Coordinates of C-alpha atoms in Angstrom, one line a residue:
Chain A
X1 CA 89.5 129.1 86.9
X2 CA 89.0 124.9 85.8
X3 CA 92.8 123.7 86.2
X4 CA 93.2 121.7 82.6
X5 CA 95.0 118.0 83.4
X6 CA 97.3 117.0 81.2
X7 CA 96.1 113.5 80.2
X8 CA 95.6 113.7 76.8
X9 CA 91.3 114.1 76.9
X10 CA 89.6 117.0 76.1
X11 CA 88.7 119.3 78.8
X12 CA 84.5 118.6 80.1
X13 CA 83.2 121.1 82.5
X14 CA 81.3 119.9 85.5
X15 CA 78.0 121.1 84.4
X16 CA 78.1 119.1 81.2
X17 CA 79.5 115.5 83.2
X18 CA 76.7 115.6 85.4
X19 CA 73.9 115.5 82.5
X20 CA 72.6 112.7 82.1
X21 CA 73.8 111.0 79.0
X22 CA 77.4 112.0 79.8
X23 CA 76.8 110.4 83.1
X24 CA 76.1 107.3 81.8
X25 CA 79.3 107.0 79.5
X26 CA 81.2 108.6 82.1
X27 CA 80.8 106.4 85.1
X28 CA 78.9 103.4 85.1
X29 CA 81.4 101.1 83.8
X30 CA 83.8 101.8 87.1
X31 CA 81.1 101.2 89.3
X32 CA 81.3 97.7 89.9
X33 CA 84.7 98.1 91.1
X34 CA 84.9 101.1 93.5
X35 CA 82.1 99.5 95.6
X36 CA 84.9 96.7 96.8
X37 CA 87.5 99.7 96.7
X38 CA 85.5 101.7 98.5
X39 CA 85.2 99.3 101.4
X40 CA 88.5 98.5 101.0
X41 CA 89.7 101.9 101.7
X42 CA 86.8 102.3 104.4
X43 CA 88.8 99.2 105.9
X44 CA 92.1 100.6 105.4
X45 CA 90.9 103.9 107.2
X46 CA 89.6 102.0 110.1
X47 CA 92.6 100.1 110.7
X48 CA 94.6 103.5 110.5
X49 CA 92.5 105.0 112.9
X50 CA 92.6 102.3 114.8
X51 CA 88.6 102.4 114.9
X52 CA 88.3 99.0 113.7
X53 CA 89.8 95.5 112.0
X54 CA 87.9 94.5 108.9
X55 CA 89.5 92.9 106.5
X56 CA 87.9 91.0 103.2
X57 CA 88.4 87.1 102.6
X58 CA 90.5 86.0 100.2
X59 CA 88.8 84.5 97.2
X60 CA 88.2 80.5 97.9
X61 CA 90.4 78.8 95.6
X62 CA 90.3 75.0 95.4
X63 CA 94.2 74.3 94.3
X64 CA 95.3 71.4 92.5
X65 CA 98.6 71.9 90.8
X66 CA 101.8 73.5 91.9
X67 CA 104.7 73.9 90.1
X68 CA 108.2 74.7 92.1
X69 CA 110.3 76.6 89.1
X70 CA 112.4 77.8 92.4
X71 CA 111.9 77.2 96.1
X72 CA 111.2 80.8 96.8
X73 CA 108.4 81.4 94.1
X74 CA 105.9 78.4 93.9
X75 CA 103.3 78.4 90.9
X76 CA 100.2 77.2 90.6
X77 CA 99.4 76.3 87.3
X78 CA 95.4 74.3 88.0
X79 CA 93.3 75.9 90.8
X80 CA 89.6 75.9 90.7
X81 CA 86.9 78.7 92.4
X82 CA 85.2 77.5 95.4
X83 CA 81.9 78.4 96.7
X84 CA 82.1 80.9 99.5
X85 CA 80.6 78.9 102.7
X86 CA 81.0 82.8 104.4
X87 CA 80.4 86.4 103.6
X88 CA 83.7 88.3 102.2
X89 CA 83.7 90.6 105.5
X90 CA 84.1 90.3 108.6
X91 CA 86.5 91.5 112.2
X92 CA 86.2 93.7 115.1
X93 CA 84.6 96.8 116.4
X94 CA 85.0 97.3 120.2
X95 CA 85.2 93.4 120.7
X96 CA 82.3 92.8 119.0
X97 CA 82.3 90.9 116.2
X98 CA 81.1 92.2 112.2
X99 CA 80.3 90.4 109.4
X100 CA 78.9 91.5 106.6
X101 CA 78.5 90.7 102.5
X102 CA 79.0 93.5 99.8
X103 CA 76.9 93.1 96.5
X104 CA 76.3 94.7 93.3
X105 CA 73.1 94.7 90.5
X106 CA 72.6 96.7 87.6
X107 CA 68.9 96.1 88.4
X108 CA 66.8 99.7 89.2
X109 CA 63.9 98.4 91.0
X110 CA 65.1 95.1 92.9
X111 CA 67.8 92.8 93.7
X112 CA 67.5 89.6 93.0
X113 CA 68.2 87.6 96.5
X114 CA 69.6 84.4 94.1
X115 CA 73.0 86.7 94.4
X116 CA 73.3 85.1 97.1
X117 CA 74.0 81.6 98.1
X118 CA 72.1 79.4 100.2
X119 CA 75.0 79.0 102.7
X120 CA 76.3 82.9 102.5
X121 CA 72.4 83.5 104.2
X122 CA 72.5 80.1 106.7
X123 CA 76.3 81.6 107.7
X124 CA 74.5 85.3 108.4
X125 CA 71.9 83.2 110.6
X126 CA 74.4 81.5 112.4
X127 CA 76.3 85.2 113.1
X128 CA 73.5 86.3 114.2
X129 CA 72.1 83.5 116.8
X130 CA 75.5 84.3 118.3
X131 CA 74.7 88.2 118.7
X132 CA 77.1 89.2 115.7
X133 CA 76.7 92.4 114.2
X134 CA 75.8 91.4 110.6
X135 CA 74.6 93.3 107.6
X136 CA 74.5 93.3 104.1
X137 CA 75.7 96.6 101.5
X138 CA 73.6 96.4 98.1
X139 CA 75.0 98.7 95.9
X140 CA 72.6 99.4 92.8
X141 CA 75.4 100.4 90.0
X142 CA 73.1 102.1 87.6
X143 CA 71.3 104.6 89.9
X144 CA 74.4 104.9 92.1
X145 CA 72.7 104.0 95.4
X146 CA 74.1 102.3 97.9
X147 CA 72.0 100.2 101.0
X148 CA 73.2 99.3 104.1
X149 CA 70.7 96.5 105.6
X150 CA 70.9 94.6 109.3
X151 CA 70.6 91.1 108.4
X152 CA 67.9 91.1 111.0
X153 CA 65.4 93.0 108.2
X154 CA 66.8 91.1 105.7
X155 CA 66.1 87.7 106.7
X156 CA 62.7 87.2 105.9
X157 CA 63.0 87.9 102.3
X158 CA 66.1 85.9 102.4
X159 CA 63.9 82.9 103.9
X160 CA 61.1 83.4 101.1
X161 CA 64.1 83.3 98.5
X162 CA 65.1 79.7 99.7
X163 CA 61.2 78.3 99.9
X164 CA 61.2 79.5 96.8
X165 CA 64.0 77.8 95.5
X166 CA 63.1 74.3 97.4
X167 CA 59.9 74.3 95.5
X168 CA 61.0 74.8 92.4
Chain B
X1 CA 91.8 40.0 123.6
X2 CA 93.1 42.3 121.1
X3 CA 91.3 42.3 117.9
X4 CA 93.7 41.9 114.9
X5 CA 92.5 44.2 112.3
X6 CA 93.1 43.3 108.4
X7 CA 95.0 46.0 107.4
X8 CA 98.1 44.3 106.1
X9 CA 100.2 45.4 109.2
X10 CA 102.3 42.8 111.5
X11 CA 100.0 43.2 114.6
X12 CA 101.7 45.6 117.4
X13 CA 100.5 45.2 120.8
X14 CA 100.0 48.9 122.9
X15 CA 102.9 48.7 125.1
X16 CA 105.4 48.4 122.6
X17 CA 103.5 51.2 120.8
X18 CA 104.4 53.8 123.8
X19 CA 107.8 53.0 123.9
X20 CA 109.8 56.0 122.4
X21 CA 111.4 54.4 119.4
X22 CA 107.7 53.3 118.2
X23 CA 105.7 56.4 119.0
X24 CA 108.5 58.2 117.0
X25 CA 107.7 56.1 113.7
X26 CA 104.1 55.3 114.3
X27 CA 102.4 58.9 114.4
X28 CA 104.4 62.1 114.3
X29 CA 104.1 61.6 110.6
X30 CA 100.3 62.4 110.6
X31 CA 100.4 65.4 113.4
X32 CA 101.0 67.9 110.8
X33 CA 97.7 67.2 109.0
X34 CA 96.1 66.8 112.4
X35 CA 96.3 70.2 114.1
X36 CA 94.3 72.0 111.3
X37 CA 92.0 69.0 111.0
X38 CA 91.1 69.1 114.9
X39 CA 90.7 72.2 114.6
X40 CA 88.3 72.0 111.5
X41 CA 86.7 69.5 113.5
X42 CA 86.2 71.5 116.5
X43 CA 84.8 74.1 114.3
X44 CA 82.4 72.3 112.9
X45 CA 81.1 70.9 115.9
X46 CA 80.6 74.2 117.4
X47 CA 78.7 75.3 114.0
X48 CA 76.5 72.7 114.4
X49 CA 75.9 72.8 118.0
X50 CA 75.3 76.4 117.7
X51 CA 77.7 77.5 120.1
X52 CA 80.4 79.5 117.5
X53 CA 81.0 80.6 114.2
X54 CA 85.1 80.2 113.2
X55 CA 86.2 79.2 110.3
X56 CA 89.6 79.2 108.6
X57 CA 89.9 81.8 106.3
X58 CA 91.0 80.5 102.5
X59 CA 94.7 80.3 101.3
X60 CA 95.3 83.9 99.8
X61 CA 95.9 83.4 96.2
X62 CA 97.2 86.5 93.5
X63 CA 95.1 84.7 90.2
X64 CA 97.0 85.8 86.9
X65 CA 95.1 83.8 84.2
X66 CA 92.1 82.0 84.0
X67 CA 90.6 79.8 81.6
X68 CA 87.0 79.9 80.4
X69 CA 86.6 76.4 78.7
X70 CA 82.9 76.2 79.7
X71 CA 81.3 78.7 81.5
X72 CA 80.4 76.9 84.8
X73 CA 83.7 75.6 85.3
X74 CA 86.6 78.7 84.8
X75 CA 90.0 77.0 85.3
X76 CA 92.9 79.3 86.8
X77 CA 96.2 78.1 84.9
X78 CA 98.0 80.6 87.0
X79 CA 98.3 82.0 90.4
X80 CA 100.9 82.5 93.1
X81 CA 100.4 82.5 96.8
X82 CA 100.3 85.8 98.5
X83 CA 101.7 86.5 102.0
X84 CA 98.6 86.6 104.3
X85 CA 97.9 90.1 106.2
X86 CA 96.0 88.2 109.0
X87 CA 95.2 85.5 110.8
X88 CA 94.1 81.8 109.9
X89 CA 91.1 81.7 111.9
X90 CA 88.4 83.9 113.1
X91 CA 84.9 84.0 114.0
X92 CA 82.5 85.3 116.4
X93 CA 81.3 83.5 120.1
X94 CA 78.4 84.7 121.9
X95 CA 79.0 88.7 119.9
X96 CA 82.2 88.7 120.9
X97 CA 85.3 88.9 118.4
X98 CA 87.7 85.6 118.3
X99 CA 90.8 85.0 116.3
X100 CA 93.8 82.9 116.3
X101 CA 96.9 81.5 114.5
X102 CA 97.6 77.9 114.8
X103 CA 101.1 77.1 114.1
X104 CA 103.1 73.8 114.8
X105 CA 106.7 73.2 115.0
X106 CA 109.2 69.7 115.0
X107 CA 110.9 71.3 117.9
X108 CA 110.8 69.9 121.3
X109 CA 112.4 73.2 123.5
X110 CA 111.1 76.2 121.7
X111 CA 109.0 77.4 119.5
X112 CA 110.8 79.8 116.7
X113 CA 108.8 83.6 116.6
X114 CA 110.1 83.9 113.4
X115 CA 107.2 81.8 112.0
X116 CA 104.7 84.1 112.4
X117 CA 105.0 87.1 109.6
X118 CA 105.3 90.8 110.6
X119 CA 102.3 91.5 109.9
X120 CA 100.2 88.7 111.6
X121 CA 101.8 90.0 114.7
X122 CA 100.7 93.3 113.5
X123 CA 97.4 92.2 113.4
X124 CA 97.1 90.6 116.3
X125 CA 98.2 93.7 118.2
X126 CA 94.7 95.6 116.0
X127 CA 92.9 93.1 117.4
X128 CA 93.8 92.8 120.9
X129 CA 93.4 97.0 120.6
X130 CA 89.5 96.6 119.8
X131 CA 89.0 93.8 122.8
X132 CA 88.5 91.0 120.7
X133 CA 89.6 87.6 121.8
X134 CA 93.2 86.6 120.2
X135 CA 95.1 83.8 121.1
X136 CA 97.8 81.4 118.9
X137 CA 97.9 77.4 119.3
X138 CA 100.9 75.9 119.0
X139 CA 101.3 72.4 118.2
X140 CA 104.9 70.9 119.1
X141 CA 104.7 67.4 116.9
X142 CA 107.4 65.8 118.2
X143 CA 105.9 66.0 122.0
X144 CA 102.5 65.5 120.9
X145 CA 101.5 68.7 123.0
X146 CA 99.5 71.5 122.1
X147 CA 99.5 75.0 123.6
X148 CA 96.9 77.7 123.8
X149 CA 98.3 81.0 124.8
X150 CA 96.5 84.3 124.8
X151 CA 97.9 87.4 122.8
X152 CA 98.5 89.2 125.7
X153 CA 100.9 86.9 127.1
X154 CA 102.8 86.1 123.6
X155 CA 103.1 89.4 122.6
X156 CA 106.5 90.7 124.5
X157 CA 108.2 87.6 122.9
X158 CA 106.7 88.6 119.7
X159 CA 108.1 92.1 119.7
X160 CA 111.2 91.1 121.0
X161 CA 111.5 89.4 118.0
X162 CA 110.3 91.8 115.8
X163 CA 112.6 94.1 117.1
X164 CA 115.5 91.8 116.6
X165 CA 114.6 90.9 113.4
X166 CA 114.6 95.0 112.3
X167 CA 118.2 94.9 114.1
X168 CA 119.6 92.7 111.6

Protein backbone atom coordinates (compact mmCIF):
# COMPACT_ATOMS: atom_id res chain seq x y z
CA UNK A 1 0.00 0.00 0.00
CA UNK A 2 1.59 3.74 -1.43
CA UNK A 3 1.58 5.87 1.92
CA UNK A 4 -0.18 9.32 0.52
CA UNK A 5 2.03 12.56 1.95
CA UNK A 6 0.16 15.21 2.93
CA UNK A 7 1.72 18.08 0.90
CA UNK A 8 -0.82 19.32 -0.88
CA UNK A 9 0.26 17.52 -4.63
CA UNK A 10 -1.56 14.93 -6.16
CA UNK A 11 -0.54 11.49 -5.52
CA UNK A 12 2.05 9.95 -8.74
CA UNK A 13 2.78 6.35 -8.55
CA UNK A 14 6.33 5.29 -9.15
CA UNK A 15 5.75 3.62 -12.40
CA UNK A 16 4.42 6.76 -13.99
CA UNK A 17 7.62 9.30 -12.40
CA UNK A 18 10.00 7.21 -13.98
CA UNK A 19 8.61 7.72 -17.72
CA UNK A 20 10.28 9.62 -19.40
CA UNK A 21 8.53 12.92 -19.89
CA UNK A 22 7.53 12.96 -16.13
CA UNK A 23 11.17 12.50 -15.56
CA UNK A 24 12.11 15.47 -17.15
CA UNK A 25 9.65 17.82 -15.26
CA UNK A 26 10.17 15.98 -12.22
CA UNK A 27 13.87 16.22 -11.67
CA UNK A 28 16.10 18.05 -13.79
CA UNK A 29 15.70 21.30 -12.37
CA UNK A 30 17.18 20.09 -8.77
CA UNK A 31 20.04 18.60 -10.29
CA UNK A 32 22.36 21.18 -10.32
CA UNK A 33 22.16 21.46 -6.76
CA UNK A 34 22.23 18.07 -5.11
CA UNK A 35 25.61 17.33 -6.99
CA UNK A 36 27.29 20.00 -4.28
CA UNK A 37 24.75 18.55 -1.62
CA UNK A 38 25.58 15.34 -2.42
CA UNK A 39 29.23 15.85 -1.76
CA UNK A 40 28.48 17.83 0.96
CA UNK A 41 26.81 15.17 2.71
CA UNK A 42 29.51 12.57 1.33
CA UNK A 43 31.79 15.13 3.37
CA UNK A 44 29.77 15.32 6.25
CA UNK A 45 29.52 11.36 6.43
CA UNK A 46 33.28 11.08 6.27
CA UNK A 47 33.96 13.41 8.90
CA UNK A 48 31.27 11.43 11.07
CA UNK A 49 32.95 8.36 10.47
CA UNK A 50 35.85 9.73 10.95
CA UNK A 51 37.02 8.19 7.38
CA UNK A 52 38.14 11.36 6.20
CA UNK A 53 38.36 15.62 6.30
CA UNK A 54 37.11 17.18 3.17
CA UNK A 55 35.64 20.12 3.41
CA UNK A 56 34.64 22.71 0.32
CA UNK A 57 36.29 26.35 -0.01
CA UNK A 58 34.42 29.04 0.65
CA UNK A 59 33.47 31.12 -2.39
CA UNK A 60 36.44 33.85 -3.12
CA UNK A 61 35.00 37.07 -2.42
CA UNK A 62 37.04 40.15 -3.05
CA UNK A 63 35.47 42.61 -0.11
CA UNK A 64 35.39 46.17 -0.36
CA UNK A 65 32.94 47.74 1.98
CA UNK A 66 31.92 47.06 5.49
CA UNK A 67 29.50 48.59 7.40
CA UNK A 68 29.62 48.24 11.51
CA UNK A 69 25.59 48.76 12.40
CA UNK A 70 26.92 47.01 15.83
CA UNK A 71 30.24 45.57 16.81
CA UNK A 72 28.95 42.10 16.98
CA UNK A 73 27.31 41.87 13.41
CA UNK A 74 29.58 43.54 10.67
CA UNK A 75 27.93 44.05 7.12
CA UNK A 76 29.26 44.04 4.04
CA UNK A 77 27.43 46.09 1.84
CA UNK A 78 30.26 46.04 -1.77
CA UNK A 79 32.10 42.62 -2.17
CA UNK A 80 33.05 41.38 -5.55
CA UNK A 81 33.55 37.42 -6.93
CA UNK A 82 37.10 36.37 -7.32
CA UNK A 83 38.47 33.87 -9.56
CA UNK A 84 39.20 30.61 -7.89
CA UNK A 85 43.14 30.18 -8.11
CA UNK A 86 42.12 26.41 -6.49
CA UNK A 87 39.67 23.62 -6.87
CA UNK A 88 36.59 23.92 -4.25
CA UNK A 89 37.84 20.52 -2.53
CA UNK A 90 40.31 19.42 -0.96
CA UNK A 91 41.71 17.51 2.92
CA UNK A 92 42.80 14.36 4.18
CA UNK A 93 42.50 10.67 3.71
CA UNK A 94 45.01 8.62 5.79
CA UNK A 95 47.59 11.59 5.65
CA UNK A 96 47.44 11.89 2.25
CA UNK A 97 46.36 14.71 0.81
CA UNK A 98 42.84 15.10 -1.82
CA UNK A 99 41.89 17.62 -3.97
CA UNK A 100 39.52 17.61 -6.24
CA UNK A 101 36.90 20.03 -8.48
CA UNK A 102 33.15 19.18 -8.78
CA UNK A 103 31.34 20.34 -12.13
CA UNK A 104 28.09 20.30 -13.82
CA UNK A 105 26.91 20.52 -17.83
CA UNK A 106 23.61 20.05 -19.23
CA UNK A 107 25.58 18.91 -22.36
CA UNK A 108 24.76 14.95 -23.36
CA UNK A 109 27.65 14.08 -25.36
CA UNK A 110 30.70 16.32 -23.97
CA UNK A 111 31.85 18.71 -21.49
CA UNK A 112 33.25 21.55 -22.48
CA UNK A 113 36.90 21.81 -20.68
CA UNK A 114 36.49 25.99 -20.84
CA UNK A 115 34.47 25.14 -17.42
CA UNK A 116 37.40 25.29 -16.18
CA UNK A 117 39.92 27.92 -15.62
CA UNK A 118 43.33 28.05 -16.70
CA UNK A 119 44.70 28.19 -13.07
CA UNK A 120 41.95 25.60 -11.52
CA UNK A 121 44.00 22.99 -14.19
CA UNK A 122 47.87 24.54 -13.55
CA UNK A 123 46.70 24.12 -9.49
CA UNK A 124 45.67 20.25 -10.25
CA UNK A 125 49.29 19.95 -11.94
CA UNK A 126 50.94 21.35 -9.14
CA UNK A 127 48.88 18.68 -6.72
CA UNK A 128 49.85 16.35 -8.62
CA UNK A 129 53.86 16.86 -9.09
CA UNK A 130 53.56 16.71 -5.34
CA UNK A 131 51.93 13.07 -5.37
CA UNK A 132 48.39 14.52 -4.29
CA UNK A 133 45.51 12.50 -4.83
CA UNK A 134 43.52 14.74 -7.35
CA UNK A 135 40.45 14.18 -9.47
CA UNK A 136 37.75 15.72 -11.02
CA UNK A 137 33.56 14.72 -10.55
CA UNK A 138 31.63 15.77 -13.93
CA UNK A 139 28.21 15.39 -13.27
CA UNK A 140 26.12 15.45 -16.67
CA UNK A 141 22.58 16.89 -15.22
CA UNK A 142 20.47 15.88 -18.09
CA UNK A 143 21.24 12.12 -18.35
CA UNK A 144 21.98 11.95 -14.63
CA UNK A 145 25.50 10.50 -14.86
CA UNK A 146 28.02 11.23 -12.72
CA UNK A 147 32.21 10.75 -13.67
CA UNK A 148 34.70 10.49 -11.33
CA UNK A 149 38.21 11.11 -13.34
CA UNK A 150 42.11 11.02 -11.86
CA UNK A 151 43.48 14.13 -12.99
CA UNK A 152 46.19 12.03 -14.28
CA UNK A 153 43.63 10.91 -17.44
CA UNK A 154 42.44 14.13 -17.49
CA UNK A 155 45.31 16.12 -18.21
CA UNK A 156 45.99 15.75 -21.65
CA UNK A 157 42.70 16.98 -22.80
CA UNK A 158 43.03 19.67 -20.22
CA UNK A 159 46.51 20.65 -22.03
CA UNK A 160 44.88 20.54 -25.67
CA UNK A 161 42.05 22.89 -24.07
CA UNK A 162 44.78 25.57 -23.17
CA UNK A 163 46.80 25.32 -26.71
CA UNK A 164 43.74 25.75 -27.89
CA UNK A 165 42.92 28.75 -26.18
CA UNK A 166 46.60 30.37 -26.61
CA UNK A 167 45.99 30.12 -30.38
CA UNK A 168 42.99 31.53 -30.61
CA UNK B 1 78.29 55.84 5.48
CA UNK B 2 74.72 55.63 5.83
CA UNK B 3 72.76 56.50 2.90
CA UNK B 4 69.95 59.10 3.66
CA UNK B 5 67.01 57.99 1.85
CA UNK B 6 64.32 60.81 0.58
CA UNK B 7 61.45 59.75 2.26
CA UNK B 8 60.51 62.78 4.24
CA UNK B 9 61.71 61.19 7.59
CA UNK B 10 64.36 62.92 10.06
CA UNK B 11 67.22 60.37 9.35
CA UNK B 12 67.53 57.71 12.43
CA UNK B 13 70.75 55.93 12.77
CA UNK B 14 70.38 51.82 13.71
CA UNK B 15 71.37 51.93 17.19
CA UNK B 16 68.94 54.23 18.34
CA UNK B 17 66.47 52.10 16.24
CA UNK B 18 67.11 48.93 18.68
CA UNK B 19 66.72 50.68 21.65
CA UNK B 20 63.27 49.68 23.28
CA UNK B 21 61.37 52.92 23.19
CA UNK B 22 62.12 53.09 19.25
CA UNK B 23 61.52 49.53 18.19
CA UNK B 24 58.15 49.97 20.06
CA UNK B 25 57.08 52.98 17.69
CA UNK B 26 58.94 52.11 14.62
CA UNK B 27 57.50 48.50 13.61
CA UNK B 28 55.05 46.66 15.86
CA UNK B 29 52.49 48.71 13.92
CA UNK B 30 53.14 46.77 10.59
CA UNK B 31 53.62 43.04 12.29
CA UNK B 32 49.99 42.37 12.05
CA UNK B 33 49.90 42.64 8.25
CA UNK B 34 53.17 40.82 8.16
CA UNK B 35 52.56 37.40 9.53
CA UNK B 36 49.89 36.57 6.82
CA UNK B 37 52.00 38.31 4.20
CA UNK B 38 55.19 36.05 5.13
CA UNK B 39 53.34 33.55 5.02
CA UNK B 40 51.70 34.31 1.51
CA UNK B 41 55.16 34.88 0.68
CA UNK B 42 56.45 31.68 1.73
CA UNK B 43 53.69 30.10 -0.12
CA UNK B 44 54.30 31.46 -3.12
CA UNK B 45 57.83 30.69 -3.17
CA UNK B 46 57.19 27.15 -2.53
CA UNK B 47 54.51 27.18 -5.52
CA UNK B 48 56.91 28.27 -7.70
CA UNK B 49 59.82 26.35 -6.70
CA UNK B 50 57.69 23.34 -6.88
CA UNK B 51 58.24 22.17 -3.48
CA UNK B 52 54.35 22.66 -1.96
CA UNK B 53 51.01 23.58 -2.71
CA UNK B 54 49.27 25.78 0.52
CA UNK B 55 47.34 28.36 0.12
CA UNK B 56 45.02 30.36 2.47
CA UNK B 57 41.66 29.38 2.16
CA UNK B 58 39.17 32.59 1.37
CA UNK B 59 37.34 34.61 4.11
CA UNK B 60 33.96 32.62 4.45
CA UNK B 61 31.31 34.90 3.46
CA UNK B 62 27.11 34.07 3.86
CA UNK B 63 26.15 36.46 0.36
CA UNK B 64 22.42 37.69 0.77
CA UNK B 65 22.02 39.96 -2.28
CA UNK B 66 23.76 40.49 -5.36
CA UNK B 67 23.49 42.90 -7.98
CA UNK B 68 23.56 42.14 -11.72
CA UNK B 69 24.29 45.64 -13.26
CA UNK B 70 26.24 44.07 -16.20
CA UNK B 71 26.72 40.55 -16.51
CA UNK B 72 30.46 40.16 -16.19
CA UNK B 73 30.66 42.12 -13.19
CA UNK B 74 27.76 40.86 -10.33
CA UNK B 75 28.21 43.19 -7.38
CA UNK B 76 27.14 41.62 -3.79
CA UNK B 77 25.50 44.69 -1.81
CA UNK B 78 25.17 42.21 1.05
CA UNK B 79 26.93 39.62 2.97
CA UNK B 80 27.97 38.83 6.43
CA UNK B 81 31.05 36.90 7.61
CA UNK B 82 30.48 33.38 8.70
CA UNK B 83 32.42 31.72 11.54
CA UNK B 84 35.00 29.51 9.66
CA UNK B 85 34.69 25.48 10.39
CA UNK B 86 38.46 25.06 9.65
CA UNK B 87 41.63 26.13 9.31
CA UNK B 88 43.30 29.20 7.40
CA UNK B 89 45.73 27.33 5.57
CA UNK B 90 46.19 24.01 3.96
CA UNK B 91 47.83 22.22 1.24
CA UNK B 92 49.58 19.23 0.26
CA UNK B 93 53.78 18.53 0.56
CA UNK B 94 55.36 15.71 -1.12
CA UNK B 95 51.33 13.58 -0.94
CA UNK B 96 51.28 14.29 2.39
CA UNK B 97 48.33 16.32 4.14
CA UNK B 98 49.44 19.95 5.77
CA UNK B 99 47.37 22.42 7.62
CA UNK B 100 47.75 25.18 10.06
CA UNK B 101 46.28 28.21 11.87
CA UNK B 102 48.30 31.21 12.05
CA UNK B 103 47.31 33.45 14.81
CA UNK B 104 49.11 36.49 16.48
CA UNK B 105 48.66 38.10 19.67
CA UNK B 106 49.96 41.83 21.44
CA UNK B 107 50.79 39.72 24.42
CA UNK B 108 54.25 39.26 25.56
CA UNK B 109 53.60 36.14 28.34
CA UNK B 110 50.86 34.08 26.90
CA UNK B 111 49.07 33.37 24.28
CA UNK B 112 45.01 33.39 24.95
CA UNK B 113 43.36 29.70 23.66
CA UNK B 114 40.32 31.40 23.50
CA UNK B 115 41.32 32.73 20.04
CA UNK B 116 40.97 29.84 18.31
CA UNK B 117 37.08 28.80 17.74
CA UNK B 118 35.61 25.44 18.95
CA UNK B 119 35.50 24.09 16.05
CA UNK B 120 39.03 24.89 14.55
CA UNK B 121 40.20 22.92 17.46
CA UNK B 122 37.69 20.42 16.40
CA UNK B 123 39.22 20.19 13.31
CA UNK B 124 42.48 20.06 14.01
CA UNK B 125 41.82 17.03 16.20
CA UNK B 126 40.06 15.33 12.39
CA UNK B 127 43.00 16.03 11.12
CA UNK B 128 45.64 15.00 13.31
CA UNK B 129 43.14 11.54 13.44
CA UNK B 130 43.89 10.92 9.52
CA UNK B 131 47.88 11.62 9.97
CA UNK B 132 48.03 14.70 8.25
CA UNK B 133 50.48 17.29 9.24
CA UNK B 134 48.80 20.18 11.62
CA UNK B 135 50.57 22.63 13.33
CA UNK B 136 49.52 26.51 14.48
CA UNK B 137 52.04 29.66 14.22
CA UNK B 138 51.87 32.04 16.52
CA UNK B 139 53.07 35.41 16.11
CA UNK B 140 53.61 37.47 19.53
CA UNK B 141 53.96 41.26 17.91
CA UNK B 142 55.12 42.90 20.61
CA UNK B 143 58.39 40.42 20.91
CA UNK B 144 58.68 40.13 17.36
CA UNK B 145 58.83 36.18 17.86
CA UNK B 146 57.12 33.70 15.96
CA UNK B 147 56.26 30.13 17.10
CA UNK B 148 55.60 26.89 15.31
CA UNK B 149 54.11 24.24 17.43
CA UNK B 150 52.74 21.01 16.22
CA UNK B 151 49.01 19.87 17.05
CA UNK B 152 50.13 17.26 19.05
CA UNK B 153 51.84 19.34 21.53
CA UNK B 154 49.00 22.27 21.60
CA UNK B 155 46.34 20.13 21.90
CA UNK B 156 46.09 19.43 25.91
CA UNK B 157 46.15 23.28 26.37
CA UNK B 158 43.53 23.36 23.76
CA UNK B 159 41.14 21.07 25.47
CA UNK B 160 41.82 22.33 28.72
CA UNK B 161 40.39 25.24 27.42
CA UNK B 162 37.63 23.90 25.78
CA UNK B 163 36.71 22.24 28.66
CA UNK B 164 36.84 25.30 30.81
CA UNK B 165 35.11 27.24 28.50
CA UNK B 166 31.98 24.45 28.61
CA UNK B 167 32.34 24.91 32.55
CA UNK B 168 31.33 28.37 32.46
Amino acid sequence: MAIRYPNGKKYQPNDLLTSTTQKKTVSYGKRGMSLEQDLNDTNAYYLTHELAVIHKKPTPVQIVGVDYPKRSSAKIKEAYFKTPSTTDYNGVYQGKYIDFEAKETKNTSSFPLSNFHQHQLTHMEGVLKQNGIVFVIIAFQTLGEVYFIRFEHFQPFGNECSMAGENQ
